[in-house]
DNA sequence: TTGAAAGCGCTAACAT
DNA sequence: ATGTTAGCGCTTTCAA
């Protein structure tokens, strides 16, 4: 049926063991022999069977990626960073979506990854105690990426990111700065956002005003509601920071409907540097999603090589675009 | 080390063969025996080794997904549709990113999928002749999804989608309708877009005006340029249809900078129904990405079962939001 | 219905 | 440097 290592060995006039060594790039093979085997393999169009190889104790190299929301750009971007690193090292990437709660339960219950993967990357979601315990049971390295922290892996400092945003507005001269925190991200992230907003205003010596932080539901309706609540304040803010670019765009739209111009009347800052933020000319704070993925990939490789998984916090970076400006003349 | 089938068999007091049959759901096992084996497996926390299983001629069930731009929401969405279908059927999903040209070349050159996967899904990209030939060589079913057509699989009718958009504008009373086609999607898609624009205007009895279709580069700069060119026309359009939602948002922004209101002064329609389109209140045409993924998944399953891969064209659907309105009083 | 035996294709010791 | 010998953990004939 398909070409086997034995075929290649025969054609090259060596034993299967030597052929295996030669092809696998392992030592103790004469250069000439290696060449010969390589050529034979080429001619036969041979590719090792990963099953057989693994079964026989060879190639490690399969990592599972657990992702909640594939459609979310940040997950995709992280994957895009992760994939080449892993592939470059010859390890395969198995995808496990756990967006659906049922699927999530099933994943951790079936522990389907057991024996299927040599390591796991958990992308953009926090694991609860039970889930962590299940993973522990698998006895493979687990790298968290883009999560809220708490597990070894890579993430960004959410508090710092949000502060970049608020500080930018303060720096522009704004004194009434609203914040819209929309549900969606893991709790820890939202908390960091709220805290950063509070801290920044406090550090600027501004009186605390609980009304400036509004917590809303996810999606477009949430963003609209948030903007509406802020606008309805006795003294509406001259600038708004949103917990994500998605929310920020919703805020911009709601402002527009209220005949308020961005940034002339109100400045808006997002969080994340969504690909569309550039098109929408939205000032935002870049959370390097790709980089997080790539870093996670490197961590996996190290872990596979026997190392421990460290914790790395990547910096975020303010990206100033056209949705922010100094406060206008009137309020 | 890890629990093997033999362990389970011993504990259940049967032979490995019977245990295998019982666990694998194959016939010729007494119900009572099957139960006993199942329980033993449970108690031992046993999971079959996929390598060994496959090697021994068991479970097929591993499909590769080839994706160019993971970070693009439509790819993510398609994956999100694809994954549960496949997982539900017990097949694993291997991810192969081919966004980077080098990676793409490497993928098709190494033919790494050979023997690694039992089927392939090609997401959102068109294969050239050579690539197709390489895949052919693998002798596994290939399902194209969200491509430009040409290969069996699932896609949407791009021409119809674009026409929905233009027809909507015509229906609102617009007579000068510009189109911004930004580079990015496979050629065929862009062609369909251009043709639909032309055809719709023609069918509406409007004189042909080549200036109304502008082709620009990708990204925010492209969108801005496109809007600018349209605005610079002797007789600027009262409505614009963009080749994607991303571009549409860029157009909206550029319009805003030119102090033109959407939809009061100019209507804008996007294409794709990007998740952010709702937040941005953008009228668009929904290309059901998730559905395409799910459909592709079903096709793979059928193909794995020995069926042929059909070609399915999914309908697109106009989603009217706040970025379109009848033409204003003045131009 | 069940068991025994023979590999699947490869790699890792242990020779040579 | 190369060959020989045993499996890896499972499924599948074939026999009982």
XYZ file of C-alpha atoms in Angstrom, chain A residues 199-309:
111
model
C -6.494 54.559 40.163
C -5.632 56.819 37.273
C -8.294 59.356 38.200
C -7.287 59.181 41.804
C -3.623 59.656 41.054
C -4.526 62.681 38.973
C -6.123 64.154 42.037
C -9.650 63.989 40.694
C -12.581 63.441 43.005
C -13.989 59.966 42.865
C -17.258 59.656 40.973
C -18.742 56.187 40.850
C -21.030 57.204 38.022
C -18.105 57.462 35.620
C -17.656 53.702 35.480
C -20.524 51.872 33.900
C -20.733 48.118 33.658
C -22.852 46.770 30.856
C -23.654 43.603 28.978
C -21.697 42.374 26.019
C -22.122 43.266 22.387
C -23.504 46.258 20.586
C -26.452 46.767 22.944
C -24.095 46.866 25.888
C -21.898 49.483 24.273
C -24.898 51.603 23.361
C -26.257 51.364 26.855
C -22.915 52.297 28.335
C -22.563 55.366 26.166
C -26.127 56.299 26.933
C -25.621 56.086 30.660
C -22.518 58.219 30.473
C -24.271 60.796 28.323
C -27.137 60.887 30.765
C -24.939 61.942 33.652
C -25.554 65.349 35.127
C -22.062 66.242 34.005
C -21.209 63.972 31.069
C -17.598 63.001 30.458
C -15.510 64.624 27.755
C -13.738 61.359 27.105
C -14.530 57.689 27.330
C -12.323 54.645 27.660
C -13.849 51.328 26.703
C -12.880 47.865 27.862
C -12.361 46.765 24.273
C -12.180 48.185 20.789
C -15.454 46.537 19.973
C -17.139 48.444 22.748
C -15.320 51.608 21.774
C -16.721 51.450 18.264
C -20.187 50.964 19.663
C -19.667 54.009 21.840
C -18.498 56.046 18.868
C -21.599 55.079 16.993
C -23.916 55.957 19.844
C -22.174 59.279 20.234
C -22.705 59.913 16.545
C -26.391 59.277 16.844
C -26.497 61.794 19.634
C -24.892 64.237 17.225
C -21.695 64.313 19.169
C -18.503 64.347 17.163
C -15.465 62.218 17.878
C -12.988 63.520 18.879
C -14.245 67.127 18.720
C -16.926 66.741 21.352
C -15.904 63.499 23.007
C -12.695 61.490 22.828
C -12.856 57.720 22.778
C -10.140 55.157 23.506
C -10.430 51.443 22.954
C -8.407 48.532 24.222
C -6.779 45.808 22.209
C -5.806 47.300 18.873
C -8.308 45.340 16.892
C -7.452 45.118 13.185
C -10.406 47.349 12.497
C -9.251 49.961 14.935
C -6.941 51.317 12.295
C -9.678 51.522 9.702
C -11.946 53.188 12.205
C -9.134 55.547 13.205
C -9.571 54.582 16.804
C -7.012 55.416 19.454
C -6.353 52.275 21.420
C -3.916 50.301 23.490
C -2.243 47.441 21.678
C -2.322 44.099 23.403
C 0.128 42.104 21.329
C -1.960 39.038 20.591
C 0.326 37.522 17.980
C 3.297 38.026 20.193
C 1.541 36.303 23.031
C 0.887 33.360 20.777
C 4.455 33.210 19.607
C 5.744 33.444 23.143
C 3.401 30.691 24.225
C 4.769 28.605 21.388
C 8.306 29.075 22.581
C 7.263 28.178 26.082
C 5.675 24.986 24.873
C 8.831 24.047 23.053
C 10.878 24.608 26.154
C 8.445 22.681 28.264
C 8.561 19.831 25.790
C 12.290 19.871 26.170
C 11.840 19.389 29.866
C 11.880 22.966 31.065
C 9.416 24.568 33.426
C 6.792 26.989 32.179
